[in-house]
Amino acid sequence: MTQQIALVLGATGGIGGAVARKLVSRGWHVRALNRNVEKARAAEPCLNWVQGDAMRAADVMAAAEGASLIVHAVNPPGYRDWEKLVLPMLDNTIAAAKSVGATIVLPGTVYNFGPDAFPVLREDSPQHPVTKKGGIRVEMEKRLEAGSRDGAPVIIVRAGDFFGPGAGSSWFSQGMITPGKPVSTVTNPARKGVGHQWAYLPDVAETMVQLVERRERLPAFAVYHMDGFWDRDGQQMVEAIRRAVGGRVKVRGFPWFVVPLAAPFVTFMRELKEMRYLWREPIRMSNERLVAELGFEPRTPVDEAVRMTLTSLGCLEGRREGETAGAVAPRG
């Protein structure tokens, strides 16, 4: 039996690396495109690293030769010029997939939706985003849908805020705790009583790979929502962290008042200002379509997921994040 080939763009990032490792464990030959092959290979030796840049159409086309799957989990280096670079990178992926007949897998987000679709989001809910990032996300999916009608099938899995080993640029690791230090204080961005949706990276990766394994029976443009970990009142993630560290921790609210003051000068703060609406009201993606297809949603118990996340971040005894497979990249 011929070994299946997958190309992963963004394999040094959290979700890209998680999916790549899942594919290897299922017997796939996984190529990973990167501009610094030696550094990437040292971090993740189980992948077949290929020198190249996702911004260069010729590099992506060459790396995709013989592939039946392309995982598009790439973001611009350092998240710079995201709004200018994301769509050209996606166009390169679509062109390569059409050329070789590969299925494209994309990690999706809740950013596509605006308040008119809240609070329960389904795959076909109206998409009227209120942010620049959301508008770009909608355009990405439009281009993918067009590509799916022209020989490049697509699987999109939308999920909540990532946490888990490798999810370094996330609310969990950047907003709630301090990586590399024992947890003594947790900063909670949620309003008390307002639910929030989280997604554990290994569960997202497992969901994607299970859908890939049955791609022959899926629609050409297949979109699914994950439920993940639903923090029903904005306090359950904090409580899971408290249980994981096995002791008393101080909990404080996120200083949202600082965000608009710093936004004109700090890119990260501009991002927070734009996305604050996701913390102001309960927004939950329904996984009914996913469960109808798979029969269940892959779920790691939240206490285990939080413990693994904190261990990977160097907040519990064990390996620190730099010792885990895969580096991190912001979500786009």
mmCIF file of C-alpha atoms in Angstrom, residues 188 190-196 229-239 282:
data_model
loop_
_atom_site.group_PDB
_atom_site.id
_atom_site.type_symbol
_atom_site.label_atom_id
_atom_site.label_comp_id
_atom_site.label_asym_id
_atom_site.label_seq_id
_atom_site.Cartn_x
_atom_site.Cartn_y
_atom_site.Cartn_z
ATOM 1 C CA ASN A 188 -9.358 35.846 34.261
ATOM 2 C CA ALA A 190 -14.088 36.393 31.492
ATOM 3 C CA ARG A 191 -17.034 38.128 33.084
ATOM 4 C CA LYS A 192 -18.548 36.206 35.953
ATOM 5 C CA GLY A 193 -21.595 34.359 34.689
ATOM 6 C CA VAL A 194 -20.615 34.670 30.996
ATOM 7 C CA GLY A 195 -19.691 31.364 29.330
ATOM 8 C CA HIS A 196 -16.683 30.934 27.065
ATOM 9 C CA PHE A 229 -14.512 22.782 26.785
ATOM 10 C CA TRP A 230 -17.499 24.977 27.557
ATOM 11 C CA ASP A 231 -16.758 27.173 30.561
ATOM 12 C CA ARG A 232 -20.363 27.710 31.493
ATOM 13 C CA ASP A 233 -19.919 30.686 33.818
ATOM 14 C CA GLY A 234 -16.466 32.061 33.011
ATOM 15 C CA GLN A 235 -15.032 30.540 36.187
ATOM 16 C CA GLN A 236 -14.504 26.870 35.324
ATOM 17 C CA MET A 237 -11.157 27.271 33.547
ATOM 18 C CA VAL A 238 -9.830 29.133 36.572
ATOM 19 C CA GLU A 239 -11.071 26.344 38.840
ATOM 20 C CA PRO A 282 -21.822 33.730 25.955
#
